[in-house]
Amino acid sequence: NIPWGVMFVFLNDFLSQEKGLTVPDATFIVAVFGVGCAVGGILGGYLGSLASRVDRRYLPLFMALTTLLGVGPFLALLDDSSYDHASFMPCCYAFAGGCLASMPSVNVRPCIINVNPPEIRGAALTAANLIINAARGAGPSFLTTILMGVWGFNRALGLNIMIIAFWTIASIQLALLAKTLPLDQERMETELANYAMSSMDVGYGSISVDDDTR
């Protein structure tokens, strides 16, 4: 989510200043990016559920793949020097980048829910939201303070470094979940099934006691 924070803050300014687009054209491309994010959220949830039904290991692999694939369109949007207005190609870059990069994020919360007991799911989701918001807030500060301020990179290079580095790391971490996530889900399902069975046994025991008393 660190690159997400940077994109939300700097994308419009970058397109209008570094790329030389007019402000309306830059705003239109950002709007296309937002549409891509919306489409990616819906499509990612659907494809993620399909992947999970086929094999639980496929969901984290799907999330890792789409995260890694999302790097390409963003780099093309930032680095392609062949456009100077909101033409077809930058709109395609923005839509594809938003769509691909949004597919993994919509599946994170279901994963958290599926591996935590009901009584702590709210706390787990709250902690995840805090981390997400903190990362989005830290992204712009990291770009301006560290990459541009300390190391002297320009904004274009800083954006490239952050997108490649952080989303590659995220892809690796998501791919590693293919080994642990199915086991955690099975363990949680077993625990919930045992709890349900014990609750039913207690209920049946209470009914038997009442019948004997009568």
mmCIF file of C-alpha atoms in Angstrom:
data_model
loop_
_atom_site.group_PDB
_atom_site.id
_atom_site.type_symbol
_atom_site.label_atom_id
_atom_site.label_comp_id
_atom_site.label_asym_id
_atom_site.label_seq_id
_atom_site.Cartn_x
_atom_site.Cartn_y
_atom_site.Cartn_z
ATOM 1 C CA ASN A 1 0.000 0.000 0.000
ATOM 2 C CA ILE A 2 2.997 2.338 0.118
ATOM 3 C CA PRO A 3 2.958 2.805 -3.692
ATOM 4 C CA TRP A 4 -0.818 3.260 -3.556
ATOM 5 C CA GLY A 5 -0.391 6.250 -1.254
ATOM 6 C CA VAL A 6 2.147 7.770 -3.628
ATOM 7 C CA MET A 7 -0.103 7.260 -6.669
ATOM 8 C CA PHE A 8 -3.096 8.856 -4.966
ATOM 9 C CA VAL A 9 -1.081 11.908 -3.960
ATOM 10 C CA PHE A 10 1.303 12.472 -6.874
ATOM 11 C CA LEU A 11 -0.171 10.902 -10.015
ATOM 12 C CA ASN A 12 -2.139 13.951 -11.141
ATOM 13 C CA ASP A 13 0.762 16.342 -10.484
ATOM 14 C CA PHE A 14 3.247 13.991 -12.133
ATOM 15 C CA LEU A 15 1.201 13.732 -15.324
ATOM 16 C CA SER A 16 0.673 17.479 -15.554
ATOM 17 C CA GLN A 17 4.202 18.554 -14.608
ATOM 18 C CA GLU A 18 6.701 15.839 -15.568
ATOM 19 C CA LYS A 19 4.722 14.458 -18.518
ATOM 20 C CA GLY A 20 3.509 17.859 -19.726
ATOM 21 C CA LEU A 21 -0.196 17.016 -19.943
ATOM 22 C CA THR A 22 -2.816 19.665 -19.348
ATOM 23 C CA VAL A 23 -4.563 19.504 -15.985
ATOM 24 C CA PRO A 24 -7.875 18.326 -17.552
ATOM 25 C CA ASP A 25 -6.043 15.567 -19.447
ATOM 26 C CA ALA A 26 -4.156 14.490 -16.338
ATOM 27 C CA THR A 27 -7.373 14.476 -14.324
ATOM 28 C CA PHE A 28 -9.104 12.398 -16.995
ATOM 29 C CA ILE A 29 -6.340 9.779 -16.886
ATOM 30 C CA VAL A 30 -6.602 9.651 -13.105
ATOM 31 C CA ALA A 31 -10.360 9.155 -13.490
ATOM 32 C CA VAL A 32 -9.696 6.254 -15.897
ATOM 33 C CA PHE A 33 -7.321 4.860 -13.305
ATOM 34 C CA GLY A 34 -10.132 5.030 -10.741
ATOM 35 C CA VAL A 35 -12.501 3.196 -13.085
ATOM 36 C CA GLY A 36 -9.851 0.511 -13.534
ATOM 37 C CA CYS A 37 -9.567 0.171 -9.753
ATOM 38 C CA ALA A 38 -13.338 -0.296 -9.470
ATOM 39 C CA VAL A 39 -13.421 -2.901 -12.229
ATOM 40 C CA GLY A 40 -10.409 -4.663 -10.741
ATOM 41 C CA GLY A 41 -12.071 -4.813 -7.340
ATOM 42 C CA ILE A 42 -15.153 -6.543 -8.748
ATOM 43 C CA LEU A 43 -13.250 -8.805 -11.131
ATOM 44 C CA GLY A 44 -10.597 -9.637 -8.546
ATOM 45 C CA GLY A 45 -13.186 -10.746 -6.014
ATOM 46 C CA TYR A 46 -14.900 -12.975 -8.570
ATOM 47 C CA LEU A 47 -11.701 -14.524 -9.929
ATOM 48 C CA GLY A 48 -10.290 -14.900 -6.433
ATOM 49 C CA SER A 49 -13.336 -16.861 -5.283
ATOM 50 C CA LEU A 50 -13.083 -19.092 -8.359
ATOM 51 C CA ALA A 51 -9.399 -19.727 -7.710
ATOM 52 C CA SER A 52 -10.089 -20.546 -4.073
ATOM 53 C CA ARG A 53 -12.799 -23.036 -5.010
ATOM 54 C CA VAL A 54 -10.486 -24.889 -7.377
ATOM 55 C CA ASP A 55 -7.578 -24.998 -4.928
ATOM 56 C CA ARG A 56 -6.945 -22.830 -1.901
ATOM 57 C CA ARG A 57 -3.307 -22.462 -2.886
ATOM 58 C CA TYR A 58 -4.363 -20.710 -6.084
ATOM 59 C CA LEU A 59 -5.791 -17.657 -4.326
ATOM 60 C CA PRO A 60 -2.485 -16.323 -2.914
ATOM 61 C CA LEU A 61 -0.770 -17.237 -6.195
ATOM 62 C CA PHE A 62 -3.434 -15.278 -8.077
ATOM 63 C CA MET A 63 -2.885 -12.317 -5.748
ATOM 64 C CA ALA A 64 0.889 -12.518 -6.212
ATOM 65 C CA LEU A 65 0.611 -12.729 -9.997
ATOM 66 C CA THR A 66 -1.767 -9.777 -10.368
ATOM 67 C CA THR A 67 0.367 -7.667 -8.024
ATOM 68 C CA LEU A 68 3.441 -8.351 -10.125
ATOM 69 C CA LEU A 69 1.611 -7.813 -13.419
ATOM 70 C CA GLY A 70 0.315 -4.467 -12.162
ATOM 71 C CA VAL A 71 3.870 -3.097 -12.146
ATOM 72 C CA GLY A 72 4.111 -3.074 -15.955
ATOM 73 C CA PRO A 73 1.226 -0.718 -16.823
ATOM 74 C CA PHE A 74 2.242 1.735 -14.102
ATOM 75 C CA LEU A 75 5.826 1.871 -15.337
ATOM 76 C CA ALA A 76 4.547 2.381 -18.883
ATOM 77 C CA LEU A 77 2.314 5.221 -17.709
ATOM 78 C CA LEU A 78 5.209 6.880 -15.910
ATOM 79 C CA ASP A 79 7.991 6.276 -18.442
ATOM 80 C CA ASP A 80 6.401 6.221 -21.893
ATOM 81 C CA SER A 81 7.443 9.442 -23.618
ATOM 82 C CA SER A 82 5.306 8.949 -26.718
ATOM 83 C CA TYR A 83 2.159 10.649 -25.388
ATOM 84 C CA ASP A 84 1.492 14.265 -24.454
ATOM 85 C CA HIS A 85 -2.280 14.188 -23.953
ATOM 86 C CA ALA A 86 -4.974 11.809 -22.730
ATOM 87 C CA SER A 87 -4.793 9.548 -25.763
ATOM 88 C CA PHE A 88 -5.736 5.886 -26.011
ATOM 89 C CA MET A 89 -2.415 4.453 -24.783
ATOM 90 C CA PRO A 90 -2.038 6.317 -21.457
ATOM 91 C CA CYS A 91 -5.690 5.612 -20.722
ATOM 92 C CA CYS A 92 -5.021 1.912 -21.360
ATOM 93 C CA TYR A 93 -1.994 2.039 -19.066
ATOM 94 C CA ALA A 94 -3.999 3.731 -16.312
ATOM 95 C CA PHE A 95 -6.970 1.378 -16.634
ATOM 96 C CA ALA A 96 -4.841 -1.779 -16.761
ATOM 97 C CA GLY A 97 -2.662 -0.661 -13.873
ATOM 98 C CA GLY A 98 -5.620 0.207 -11.664
ATOM 99 C CA CYS A 99 -7.452 -2.993 -12.600
ATOM 100 C CA LEU A 100 -4.559 -5.384 -12.010
ATOM 101 C CA ALA A 101 -3.280 -3.707 -8.852
ATOM 102 C CA SER A 102 -6.770 -3.712 -7.278
ATOM 103 C CA MET A 103 -7.381 -7.431 -7.775
ATOM 104 C CA PRO A 104 -5.227 -8.638 -4.858
ATOM 105 C CA SER A 105 -6.381 -6.082 -2.303
ATOM 106 C CA VAL A 106 -10.040 -7.087 -2.488
ATOM 107 C CA ASN A 107 -9.085 -10.641 -1.466
ATOM 108 C CA VAL A 108 -7.018 -9.695 1.572
ATOM 109 C CA ARG A 109 -9.937 -9.208 3.966
ATOM 110 C CA PRO A 110 -11.597 -12.558 3.167
ATOM 111 C CA CYS A 111 -8.238 -14.229 3.835
ATOM 112 C CA ILE A 112 -8.002 -12.520 7.223
ATOM 113 C CA ILE A 113 -11.559 -13.533 8.098
ATOM 114 C CA ASN A 114 -11.024 -17.163 7.106
ATOM 115 C CA VAL A 115 -8.008 -17.713 9.364
ATOM 116 C CA ASN A 116 -9.265 -15.987 12.532
ATOM 117 C CA PRO A 117 -11.964 -17.048 15.002
ATOM 118 C CA PRO A 118 -15.161 -14.967 14.969
ATOM 119 C CA GLU A 119 -14.444 -13.261 18.281
ATOM 120 C CA ILE A 120 -11.239 -11.592 17.031
ATOM 121 C CA ARG A 121 -12.063 -11.008 13.361
ATOM 122 C CA GLY A 122 -13.109 -7.433 14.032
ATOM 123 C CA ALA A 123 -9.850 -6.683 15.822
ATOM 124 C CA ALA A 124 -7.825 -8.350 13.048
ATOM 125 C CA LEU A 125 -9.561 -6.330 10.339
ATOM 126 C CA THR A 126 -9.105 -3.131 12.341
ATOM 127 C CA ALA A 127 -5.388 -3.834 12.701
ATOM 128 C CA ALA A 128 -5.149 -4.504 8.964
ATOM 129 C CA ASN A 129 -6.910 -1.215 8.179
ATOM 130 C CA LEU A 130 -4.545 0.674 10.479
ATOM 131 C CA ILE A 131 -1.521 -0.834 8.739
ATOM 132 C CA ILE A 132 -2.992 -0.071 5.288
ATOM 133 C CA ASN A 133 -3.694 3.561 6.172
ATOM 134 C CA ALA A 134 -0.302 3.979 7.836
ATOM 135 C CA ALA A 135 1.432 2.601 4.722
ATOM 136 C CA ARG A 136 -0.516 4.912 2.426
ATOM 137 C CA GLY A 137 0.444 7.848 4.609
ATOM 138 C CA ALA A 138 4.097 6.799 4.771
ATOM 139 C CA GLY A 139 4.428 6.418 0.990
ATOM 140 C CA PRO A 140 4.481 10.119 0.043
ATOM 141 C CA SER A 141 6.779 10.912 2.971
ATOM 142 C CA PHE A 142 9.191 8.162 1.961
ATOM 143 C CA LEU A 143 9.294 9.457 -1.616
ATOM 144 C CA THR A 144 9.850 13.113 -0.783
ATOM 145 C CA THR A 145 12.009 12.722 2.328
ATOM 146 C CA ILE A 146 14.175 9.673 1.596
ATOM 147 C CA LEU A 147 14.304 9.084 -2.145
ATOM 148 C CA MET A 148 14.163 12.720 -3.259
ATOM 149 C CA GLY A 149 15.500 14.517 -0.197
ATOM 150 C CA VAL A 150 18.280 12.219 1.040
ATOM 151 C CA TRP A 151 19.263 10.275 -2.073
ATOM 152 C CA GLY A 152 18.538 13.037 -4.573
ATOM 153 C CA PHE A 153 16.391 11.044 -7.001
ATOM 154 C CA ASN A 154 13.913 12.876 -9.175
ATOM 155 C CA ARG A 155 10.226 12.132 -8.756
ATOM 156 C CA ALA A 156 9.972 9.857 -11.806
ATOM 157 C CA LEU A 157 12.836 7.639 -10.690
ATOM 158 C CA GLY A 158 11.541 7.591 -7.130
ATOM 159 C CA LEU A 159 8.120 6.445 -8.274
ATOM 160 C CA ASN A 160 9.701 3.718 -10.405
ATOM 161 C CA ILE A 161 11.819 2.465 -7.518
ATOM 162 C CA MET A 162 8.905 2.375 -5.084
ATOM 163 C CA ILE A 163 6.534 0.575 -7.441
ATOM 164 C CA ILE A 164 9.092 -2.054 -8.465
ATOM 165 C CA ALA A 165 10.549 -2.628 -5.006
ATOM 166 C CA PHE A 166 7.448 -2.690 -2.825
ATOM 167 C CA TRP A 167 5.165 -4.578 -5.198
ATOM 168 C CA THR A 168 7.857 -7.166 -5.915
ATOM 169 C CA ILE A 169 8.265 -7.718 -2.178
ATOM 170 C CA ALA A 170 4.481 -7.938 -1.812
ATOM 171 C CA SER A 171 4.288 -10.489 -4.644
ATOM 172 C CA ILE A 172 6.890 -12.699 -2.974
ATOM 173 C CA GLN A 173 5.078 -12.524 0.364
ATOM 174 C CA LEU A 174 1.750 -13.365 -1.252
ATOM 175 C CA ALA A 175 3.283 -16.311 -3.107
ATOM 176 C CA LEU A 176 4.617 -17.673 0.193
ATOM 177 C CA LEU A 177 1.048 -17.698 1.507
ATOM 178 C CA ALA A 178 0.283 -20.517 -0.929
ATOM 179 C CA LYS A 179 1.953 -22.839 1.569
ATOM 180 C CA THR A 180 0.577 -21.476 4.835
ATOM 181 C CA LEU A 181 -2.883 -20.058 4.016
ATOM 182 C CA PRO A 182 -4.627 -23.379 3.169
ATOM 183 C CA LEU A 183 -3.279 -24.970 6.364
ATOM 184 C CA ASP A 184 -4.443 -22.025 8.463
ATOM 185 C CA GLN A 185 -7.894 -22.137 6.871
ATOM 186 C CA GLU A 186 -8.223 -25.876 7.458
ATOM 187 C CA ARG A 187 -7.136 -25.468 11.049
ATOM 188 C CA MET A 188 -9.688 -22.706 11.618
ATOM 189 C CA GLU A 189 -12.488 -24.695 9.954
ATOM 190 C CA THR A 190 -11.673 -27.710 12.139
ATOM 191 C CA GLU A 191 -11.704 -25.550 15.248
ATOM 192 C CA LEU A 192 -15.062 -24.011 14.314
ATOM 193 C CA ALA A 193 -16.527 -27.430 13.472
ATOM 194 C CA ASN A 194 -15.393 -28.821 16.840
ATOM 195 C CA TYR A 195 -16.892 -25.819 18.606
ATOM 196 C CA ALA A 196 -20.200 -26.313 16.765
ATOM 197 C CA MET A 197 -20.275 -30.014 17.654
ATOM 198 C CA SER A 198 -19.552 -29.325 21.314
ATOM 199 C CA SER A 199 -22.314 -26.720 21.386
ATOM 200 C CA MET A 200 -24.752 -29.221 19.885
ATOM 201 C CA ASP A 201 -23.729 -31.853 22.454
ATOM 202 C CA VAL A 202 -24.332 -29.383 25.266
ATOM 203 C CA GLY A 203 -27.727 -28.546 23.794
ATOM 204 C CA TYR A 204 -28.739 -32.164 23.467
ATOM 205 C CA GLY A 205 -27.536 -32.815 27.001
ATOM 206 C CA SER A 206 -29.747 -30.022 28.322
ATOM 207 C CA ILE A 207 -32.762 -31.422 26.471
ATOM 208 C CA SER A 208 -32.149 -34.911 27.893
ATOM 209 C CA VAL A 209 -31.913 -33.560 31.453
ATOM 210 C CA ASP A 210 -35.176 -31.656 31.029
ATOM 211 C CA ASP A 211 -36.910 -34.779 29.678
ATOM 212 C CA ASP A 212 -35.652 -36.891 32.587
ATOM 213 C CA THR A 213 -36.860 -34.310 35.078
ATOM 214 C CA ARG A 214 -40.326 -34.416 33.610
#
